[in-house]
Tab-separated table of C-alpha atoms in Angstrom:
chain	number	residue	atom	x	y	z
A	1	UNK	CA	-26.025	-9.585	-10.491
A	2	UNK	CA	-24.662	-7.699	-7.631
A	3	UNK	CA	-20.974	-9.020	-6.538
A	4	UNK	CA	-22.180	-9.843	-2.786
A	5	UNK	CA	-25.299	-12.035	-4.395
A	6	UNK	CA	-22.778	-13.679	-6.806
A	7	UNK	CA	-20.840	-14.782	-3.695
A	8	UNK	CA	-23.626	-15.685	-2.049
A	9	UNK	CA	-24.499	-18.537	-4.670
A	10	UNK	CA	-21.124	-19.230	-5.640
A	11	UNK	CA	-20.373	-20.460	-1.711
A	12	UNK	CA	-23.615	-22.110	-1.838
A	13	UNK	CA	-22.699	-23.838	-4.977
A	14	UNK	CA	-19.859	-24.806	-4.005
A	15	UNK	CA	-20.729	-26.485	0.009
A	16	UNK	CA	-23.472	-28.536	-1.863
A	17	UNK	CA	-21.199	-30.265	-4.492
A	18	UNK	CA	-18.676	-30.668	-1.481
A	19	UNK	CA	-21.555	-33.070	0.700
A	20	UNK	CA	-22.223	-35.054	-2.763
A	21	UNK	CA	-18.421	-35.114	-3.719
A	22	UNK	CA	-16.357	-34.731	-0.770
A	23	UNK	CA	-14.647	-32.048	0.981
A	24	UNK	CA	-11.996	-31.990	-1.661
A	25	UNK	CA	-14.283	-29.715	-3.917
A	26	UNK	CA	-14.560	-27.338	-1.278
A	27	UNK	CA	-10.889	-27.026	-1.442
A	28	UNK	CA	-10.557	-26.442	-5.625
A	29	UNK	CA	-13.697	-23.772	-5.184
A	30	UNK	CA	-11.630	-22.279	-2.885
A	31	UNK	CA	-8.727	-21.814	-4.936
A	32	UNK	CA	-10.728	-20.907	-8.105
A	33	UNK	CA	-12.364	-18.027	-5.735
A	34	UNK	CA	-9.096	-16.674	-4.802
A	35	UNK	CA	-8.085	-16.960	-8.765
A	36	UNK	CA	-10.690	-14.622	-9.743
A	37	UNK	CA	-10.291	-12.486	-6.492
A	38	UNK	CA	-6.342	-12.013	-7.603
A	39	UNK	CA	-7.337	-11.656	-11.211
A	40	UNK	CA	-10.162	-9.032	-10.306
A	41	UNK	CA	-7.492	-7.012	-7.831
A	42	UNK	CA	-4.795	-6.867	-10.676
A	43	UNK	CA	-6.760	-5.472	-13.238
A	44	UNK	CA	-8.765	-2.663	-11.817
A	45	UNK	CA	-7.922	0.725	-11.712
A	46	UNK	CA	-8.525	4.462	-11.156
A	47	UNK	CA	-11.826	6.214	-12.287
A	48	UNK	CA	-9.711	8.806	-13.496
A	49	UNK	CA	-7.628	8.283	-16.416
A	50	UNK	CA	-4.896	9.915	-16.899
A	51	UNK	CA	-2.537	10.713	-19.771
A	52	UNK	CA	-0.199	13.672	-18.944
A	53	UNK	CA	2.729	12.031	-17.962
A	54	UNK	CA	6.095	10.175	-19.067
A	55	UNK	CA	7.090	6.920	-18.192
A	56	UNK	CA	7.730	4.605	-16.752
A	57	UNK	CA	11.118	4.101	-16.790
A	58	UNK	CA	12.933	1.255	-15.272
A	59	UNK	CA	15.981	0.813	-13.155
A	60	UNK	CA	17.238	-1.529	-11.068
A	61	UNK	CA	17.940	-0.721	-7.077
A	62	UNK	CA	19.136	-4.116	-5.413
A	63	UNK	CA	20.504	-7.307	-7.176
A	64	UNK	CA	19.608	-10.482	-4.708
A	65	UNK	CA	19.825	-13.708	-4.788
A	66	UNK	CA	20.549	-14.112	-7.994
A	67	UNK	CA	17.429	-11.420	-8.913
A	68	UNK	CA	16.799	-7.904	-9.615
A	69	UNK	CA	14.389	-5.750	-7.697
A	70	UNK	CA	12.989	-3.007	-10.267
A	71	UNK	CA	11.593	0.352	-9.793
A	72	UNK	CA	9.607	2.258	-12.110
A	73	UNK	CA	9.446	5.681	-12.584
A	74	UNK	CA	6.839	8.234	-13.650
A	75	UNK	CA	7.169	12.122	-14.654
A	76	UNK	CA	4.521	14.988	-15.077
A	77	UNK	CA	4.532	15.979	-18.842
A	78	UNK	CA	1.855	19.197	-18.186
A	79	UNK	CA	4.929	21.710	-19.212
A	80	UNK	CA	3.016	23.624	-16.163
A	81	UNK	CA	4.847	21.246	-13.982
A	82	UNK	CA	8.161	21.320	-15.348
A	83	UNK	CA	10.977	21.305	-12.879
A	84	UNK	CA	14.481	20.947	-12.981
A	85	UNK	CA	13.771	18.256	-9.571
A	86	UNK	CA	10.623	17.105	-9.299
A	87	UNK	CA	9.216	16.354	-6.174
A	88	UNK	CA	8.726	12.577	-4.957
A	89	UNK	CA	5.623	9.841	-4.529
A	90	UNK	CA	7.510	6.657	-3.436
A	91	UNK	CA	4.520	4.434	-3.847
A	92	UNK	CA	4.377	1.026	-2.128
A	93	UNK	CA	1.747	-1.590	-3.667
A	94	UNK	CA	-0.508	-4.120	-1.613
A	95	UNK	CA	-1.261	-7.566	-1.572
A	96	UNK	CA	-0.972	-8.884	2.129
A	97	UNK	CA	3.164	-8.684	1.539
A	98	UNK	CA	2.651	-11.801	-0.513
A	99	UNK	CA	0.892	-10.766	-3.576
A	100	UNK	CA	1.656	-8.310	-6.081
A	101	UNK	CA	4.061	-6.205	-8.007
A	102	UNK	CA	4.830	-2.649	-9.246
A	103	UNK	CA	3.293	-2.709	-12.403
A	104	UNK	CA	-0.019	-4.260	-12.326
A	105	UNK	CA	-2.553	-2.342	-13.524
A	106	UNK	CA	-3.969	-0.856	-10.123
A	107	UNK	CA	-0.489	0.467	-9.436
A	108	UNK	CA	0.071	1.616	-12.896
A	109	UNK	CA	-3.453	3.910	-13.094
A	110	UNK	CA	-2.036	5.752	-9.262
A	111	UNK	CA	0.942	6.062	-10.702
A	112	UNK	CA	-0.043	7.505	-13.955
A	113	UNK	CA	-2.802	9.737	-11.868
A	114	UNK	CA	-0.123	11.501	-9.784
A	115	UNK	CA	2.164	11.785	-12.244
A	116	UNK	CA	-0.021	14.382	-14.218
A	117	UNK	CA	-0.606	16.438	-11.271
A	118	UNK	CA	2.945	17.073	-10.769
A	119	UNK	CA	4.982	14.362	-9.199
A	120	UNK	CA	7.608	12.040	-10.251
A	121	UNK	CA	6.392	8.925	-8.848
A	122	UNK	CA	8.962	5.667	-8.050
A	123	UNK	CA	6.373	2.535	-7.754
A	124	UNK	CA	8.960	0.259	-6.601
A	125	UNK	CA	8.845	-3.954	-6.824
A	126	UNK	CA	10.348	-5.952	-3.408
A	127	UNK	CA	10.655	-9.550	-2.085
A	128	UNK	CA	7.364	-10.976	-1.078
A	129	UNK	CA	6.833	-12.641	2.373
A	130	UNK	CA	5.618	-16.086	0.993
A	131	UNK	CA	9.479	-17.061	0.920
A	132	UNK	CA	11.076	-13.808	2.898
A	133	UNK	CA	10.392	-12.044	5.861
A	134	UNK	CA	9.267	-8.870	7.220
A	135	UNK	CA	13.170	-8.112	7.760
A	136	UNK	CA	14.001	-8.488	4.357
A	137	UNK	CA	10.632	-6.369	2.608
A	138	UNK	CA	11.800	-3.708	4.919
A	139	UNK	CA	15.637	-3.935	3.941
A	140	UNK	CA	14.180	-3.693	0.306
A	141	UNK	CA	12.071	-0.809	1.347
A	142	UNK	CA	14.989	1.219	2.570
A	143	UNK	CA	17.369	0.235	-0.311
A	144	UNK	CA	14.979	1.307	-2.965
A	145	UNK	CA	14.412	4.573	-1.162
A	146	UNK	CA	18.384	5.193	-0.518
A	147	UNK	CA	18.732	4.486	-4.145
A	148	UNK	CA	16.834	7.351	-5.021
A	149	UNK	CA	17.892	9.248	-3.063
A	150	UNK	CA	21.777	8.914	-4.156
A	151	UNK	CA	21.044	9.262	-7.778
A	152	UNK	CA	18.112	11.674	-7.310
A	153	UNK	CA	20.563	14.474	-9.865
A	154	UNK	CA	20.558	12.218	-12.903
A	155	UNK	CA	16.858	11.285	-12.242
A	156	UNK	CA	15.732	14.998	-11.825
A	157	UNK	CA	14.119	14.021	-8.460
A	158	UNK	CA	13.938	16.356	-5.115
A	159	UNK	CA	15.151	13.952	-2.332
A	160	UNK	CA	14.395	17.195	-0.053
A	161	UNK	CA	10.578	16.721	-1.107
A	162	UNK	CA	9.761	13.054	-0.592
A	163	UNK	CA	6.022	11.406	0.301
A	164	UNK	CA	5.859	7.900	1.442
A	165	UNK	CA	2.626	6.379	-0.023
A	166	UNK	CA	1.285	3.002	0.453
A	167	UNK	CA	-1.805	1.004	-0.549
A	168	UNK	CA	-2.458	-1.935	2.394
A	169	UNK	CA	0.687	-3.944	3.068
A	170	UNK	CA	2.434	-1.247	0.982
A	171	UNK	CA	1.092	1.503	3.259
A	172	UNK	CA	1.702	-0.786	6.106
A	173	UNK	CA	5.486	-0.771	4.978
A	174	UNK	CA	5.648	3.336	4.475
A	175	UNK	CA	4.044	4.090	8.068
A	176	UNK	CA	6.508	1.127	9.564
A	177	UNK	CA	9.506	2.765	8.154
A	178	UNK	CA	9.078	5.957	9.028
A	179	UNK	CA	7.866	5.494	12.381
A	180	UNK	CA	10.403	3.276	13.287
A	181	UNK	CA	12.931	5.905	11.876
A	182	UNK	CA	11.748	8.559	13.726
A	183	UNK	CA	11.248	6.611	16.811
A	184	UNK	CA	14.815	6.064	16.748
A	185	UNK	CA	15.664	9.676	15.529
A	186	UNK	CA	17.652	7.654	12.311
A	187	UNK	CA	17.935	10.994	11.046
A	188	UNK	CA	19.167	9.512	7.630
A	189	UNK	CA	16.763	7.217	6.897
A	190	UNK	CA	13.918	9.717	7.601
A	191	UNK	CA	15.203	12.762	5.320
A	192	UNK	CA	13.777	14.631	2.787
A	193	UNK	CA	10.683	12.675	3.447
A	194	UNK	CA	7.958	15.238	4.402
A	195	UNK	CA	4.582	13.366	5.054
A	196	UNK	CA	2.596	9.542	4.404
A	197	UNK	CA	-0.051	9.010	2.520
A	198	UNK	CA	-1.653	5.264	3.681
A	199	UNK	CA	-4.700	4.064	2.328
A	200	UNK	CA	-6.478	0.724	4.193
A	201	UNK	CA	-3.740	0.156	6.178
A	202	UNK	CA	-3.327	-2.277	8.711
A	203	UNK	CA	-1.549	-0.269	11.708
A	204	UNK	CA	-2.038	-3.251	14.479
A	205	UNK	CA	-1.113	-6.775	13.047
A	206	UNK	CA	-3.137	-8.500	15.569
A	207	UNK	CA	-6.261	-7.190	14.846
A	208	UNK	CA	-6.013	-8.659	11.508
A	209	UNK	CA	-6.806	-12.117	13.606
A	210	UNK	CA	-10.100	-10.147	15.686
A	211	UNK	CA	-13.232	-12.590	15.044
A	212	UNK	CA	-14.817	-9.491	13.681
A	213	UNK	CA	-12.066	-10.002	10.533
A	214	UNK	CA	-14.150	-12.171	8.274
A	215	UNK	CA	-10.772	-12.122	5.368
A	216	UNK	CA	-9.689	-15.212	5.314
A	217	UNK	CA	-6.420	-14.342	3.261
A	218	UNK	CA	-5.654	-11.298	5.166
A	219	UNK	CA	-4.771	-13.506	8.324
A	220	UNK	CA	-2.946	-16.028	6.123
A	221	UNK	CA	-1.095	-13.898	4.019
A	222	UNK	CA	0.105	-12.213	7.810
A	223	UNK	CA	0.459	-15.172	9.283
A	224	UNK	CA	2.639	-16.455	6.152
A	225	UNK	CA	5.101	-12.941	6.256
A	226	UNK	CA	5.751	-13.317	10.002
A	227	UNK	CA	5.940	-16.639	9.933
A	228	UNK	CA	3.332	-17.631	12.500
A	229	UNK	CA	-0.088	-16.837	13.959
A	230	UNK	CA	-0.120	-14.220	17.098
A	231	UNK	CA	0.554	-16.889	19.825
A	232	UNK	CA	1.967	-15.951	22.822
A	233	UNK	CA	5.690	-16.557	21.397
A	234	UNK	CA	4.908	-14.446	18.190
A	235	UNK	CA	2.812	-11.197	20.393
A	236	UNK	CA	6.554	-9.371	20.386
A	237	UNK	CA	7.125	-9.496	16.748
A	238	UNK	CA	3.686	-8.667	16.077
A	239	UNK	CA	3.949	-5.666	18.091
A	240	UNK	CA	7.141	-4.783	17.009
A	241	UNK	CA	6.034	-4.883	13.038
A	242	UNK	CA	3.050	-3.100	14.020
A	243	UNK	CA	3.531	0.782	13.136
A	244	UNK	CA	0.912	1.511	15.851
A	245	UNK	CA	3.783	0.821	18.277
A	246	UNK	CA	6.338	3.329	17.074
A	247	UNK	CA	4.175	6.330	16.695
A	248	UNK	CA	5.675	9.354	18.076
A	249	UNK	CA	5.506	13.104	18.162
A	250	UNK	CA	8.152	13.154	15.554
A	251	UNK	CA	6.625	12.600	12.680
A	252	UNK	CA	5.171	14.666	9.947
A	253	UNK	CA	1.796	14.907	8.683
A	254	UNK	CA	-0.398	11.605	8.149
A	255	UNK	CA	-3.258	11.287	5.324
A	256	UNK	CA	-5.156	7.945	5.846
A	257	UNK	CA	-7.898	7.088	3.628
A	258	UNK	CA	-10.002	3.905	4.608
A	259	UNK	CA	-13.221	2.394	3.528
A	260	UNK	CA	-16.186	2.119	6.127
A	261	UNK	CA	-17.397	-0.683	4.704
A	262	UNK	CA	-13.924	-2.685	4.644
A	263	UNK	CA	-13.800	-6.180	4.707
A	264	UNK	CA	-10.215	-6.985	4.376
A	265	UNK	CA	-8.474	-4.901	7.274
A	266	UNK	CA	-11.439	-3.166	9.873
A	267	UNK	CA	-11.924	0.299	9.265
A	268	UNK	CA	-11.287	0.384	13.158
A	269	UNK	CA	-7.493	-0.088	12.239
A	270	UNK	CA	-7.714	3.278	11.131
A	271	UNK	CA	-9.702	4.866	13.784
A	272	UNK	CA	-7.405	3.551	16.437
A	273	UNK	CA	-4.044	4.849	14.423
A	274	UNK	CA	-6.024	7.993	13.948
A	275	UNK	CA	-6.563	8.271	17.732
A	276	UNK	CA	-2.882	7.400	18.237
A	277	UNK	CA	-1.320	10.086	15.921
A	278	UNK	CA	-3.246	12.741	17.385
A	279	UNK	CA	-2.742	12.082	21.298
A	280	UNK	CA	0.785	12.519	20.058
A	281	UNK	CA	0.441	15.781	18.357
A	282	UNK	CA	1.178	14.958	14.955
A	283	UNK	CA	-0.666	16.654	12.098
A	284	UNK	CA	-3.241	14.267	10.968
A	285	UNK	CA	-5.828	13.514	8.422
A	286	UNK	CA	-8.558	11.146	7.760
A	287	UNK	CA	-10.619	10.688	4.374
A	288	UNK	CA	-13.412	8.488	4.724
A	289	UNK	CA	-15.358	6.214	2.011
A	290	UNK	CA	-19.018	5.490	3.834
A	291	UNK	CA	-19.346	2.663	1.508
A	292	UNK	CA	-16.243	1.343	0.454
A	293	UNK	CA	-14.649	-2.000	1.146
A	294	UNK	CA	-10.916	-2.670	0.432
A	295	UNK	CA	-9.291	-1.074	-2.829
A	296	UNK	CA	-12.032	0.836	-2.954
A	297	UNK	CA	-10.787	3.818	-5.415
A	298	UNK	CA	-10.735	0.946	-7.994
A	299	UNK	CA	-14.302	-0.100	-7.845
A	300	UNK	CA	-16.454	2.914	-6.838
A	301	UNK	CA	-16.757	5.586	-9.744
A	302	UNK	CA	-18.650	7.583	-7.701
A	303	UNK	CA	-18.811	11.245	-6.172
A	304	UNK	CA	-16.960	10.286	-3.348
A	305	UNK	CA	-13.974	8.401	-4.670
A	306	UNK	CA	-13.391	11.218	-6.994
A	307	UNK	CA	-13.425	13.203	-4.445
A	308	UNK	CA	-11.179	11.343	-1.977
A	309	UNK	CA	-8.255	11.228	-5.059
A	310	UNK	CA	-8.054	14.947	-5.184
A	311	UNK	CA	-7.708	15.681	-1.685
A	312	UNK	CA	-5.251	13.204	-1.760
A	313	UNK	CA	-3.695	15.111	-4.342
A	314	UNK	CA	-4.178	18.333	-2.729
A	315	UNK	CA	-2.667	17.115	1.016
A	316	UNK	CA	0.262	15.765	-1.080
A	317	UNK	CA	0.917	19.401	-2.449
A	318	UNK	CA	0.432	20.666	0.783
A	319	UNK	CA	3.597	18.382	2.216
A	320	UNK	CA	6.155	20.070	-0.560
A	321	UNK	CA	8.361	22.827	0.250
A	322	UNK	CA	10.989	25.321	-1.303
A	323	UNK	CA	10.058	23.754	-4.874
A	324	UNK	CA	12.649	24.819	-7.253
């Protein structure tokens, strides 16, 4: 049975026992959808598998409130990519900032994937908006990349060769901070980083809330991070955590990858950043799946993802200079 026909039934299912039973049962099916929908989006992974690489290994960048906030990283083992530094994915994971963590098994098979083509890869963990805000993800954001960064000699890593890569909320988070940085010409915060990768990445907040969104849990898990719906009194901090807003002719190249077929943040998000980025000159790219919804590298083994995941791999190469 096709996943849109299973939904289908299982809704239907569902609204009838709710008339016989009350509305209450509406409620549990909706929970036990989103359980399977979370279990589903943990477990996938890459159609590529790949096994020539080290890792990960652990360390610890922040220590808050009474926790530790982890990073992970993975190293090329191909001896045709040894290095003595090796240049940098610092890989963001998704989940609507409320979901999700560095190692689950989506994040695990990118990480793995890039790793044997020739990056060290940090997938790094941070403070989810269900009890923080978009202040503090960001703070965690910077301090996990300035932790690199400081002990990039004993980690053999090339803080002169950095990508910023993001899936979702996580590549929401990569094209926030560096926009922002280079809006602001924070000439620390923005070095050694030479590009973003951002796949299905929501670059207006707003239009998360557009009646065209049909994701249900896309304007909750928003609405939950910034701590209220886009009424008039929230429109400034939705702008202002919007990387739409901050785009400038300052940054480097841009690879977004998006679904056409997304039903979690609009393909049009995409279009419209696309637009933005080149009316202000910077180098941009734009990899399209005609039939992909959301996460779509995890469930399409097909000619196209493929595809996609190299050139992704090849603009990535294409961002690193003076390797040593």
């Amino acid at each position: 049975m096709k996943k849109e026909n299973f939904k289908k039934i299982y809704a239907i299912i569902v609204l009838i026992f709710s008339v016989i039973w009350g509305w209450i049962v509406l409620a549990y099916g909706f929970l036990l959808w989103l359980f399977i929908y979370l279990l589903n989006l943990l477990f996938r992974k890459l159609p590529i598998e790949a096994k020539d690489f080290y890792g990960p290994y652990t360390y610890t960048y922040k220590k808050i409130e009474k926790r530790e906030l982890k990073l992970d990283i993975y190293y090329p083992k191909n001896p045709k990519y040894h290095k003595e530094k090796y240049p940098i994915v610092f890989f963001a994971h998704g989940g609507g900032w409320v979901l999700g963590f560095r190692n689950q098994r989506n994040n695990v098979s990118w990480c793995k994937f890039l790793a044997s083509k020739g990056f060290a890869v940090v997938s790094i963990d941070y403070r989810l908006g269900i009890s923080h805000t978009m202040n503090e993800i960001l703070s965690d954001y910077t301090d996990a990349l300035t932790y690199i960064k400081e002990h990039s000699d004993e980690l053999k890593l090339d803080k002169k060769n950095i990508v910023l890569m993001g899936l979702s909320a996580g590549g929401h988070l990569s094209l926030l901070y560096y926009s922002y940085n280079t809006f602001v010409k924070n000439k620390k915060n923005i070095e050694g980083i030479k590009g973003i990768v951002a796949y299905y990445t929501p670059a207006n907040l707003k239009h998360l809330f557009d009646k065209d969104v049909k994701s249900i849990f896309a304007k909750v898990a928003t609405a939950t991070t910034l701590k209220g719906f886009p009424t008039p009194n929230k429109e400034g901090e939705y702008l202002y955590f919007s990387p739409i807003f901050w785009i400038n002719e300052d940054m480097g190249p841009v690879l977004l990858v998006h679904g056409k077929k997304d039903k979690t943040v609009p393909f049009s998000s995409s279009i419209e950043l696309f637009k933005k980025l080149k009316e202000k000159g910077v180098k941009i790219k734009l990899l399209v799946h005609k039939t992909g919804d959301h996460a779509f590298e995890f469930e399409n083994n097909d000619i196209q993802t493929i595809k996609i995941l190299n050139k992704t791999v090849s603009f990535i190469r294409g961002l690193i200079k003076d390797e040593n």
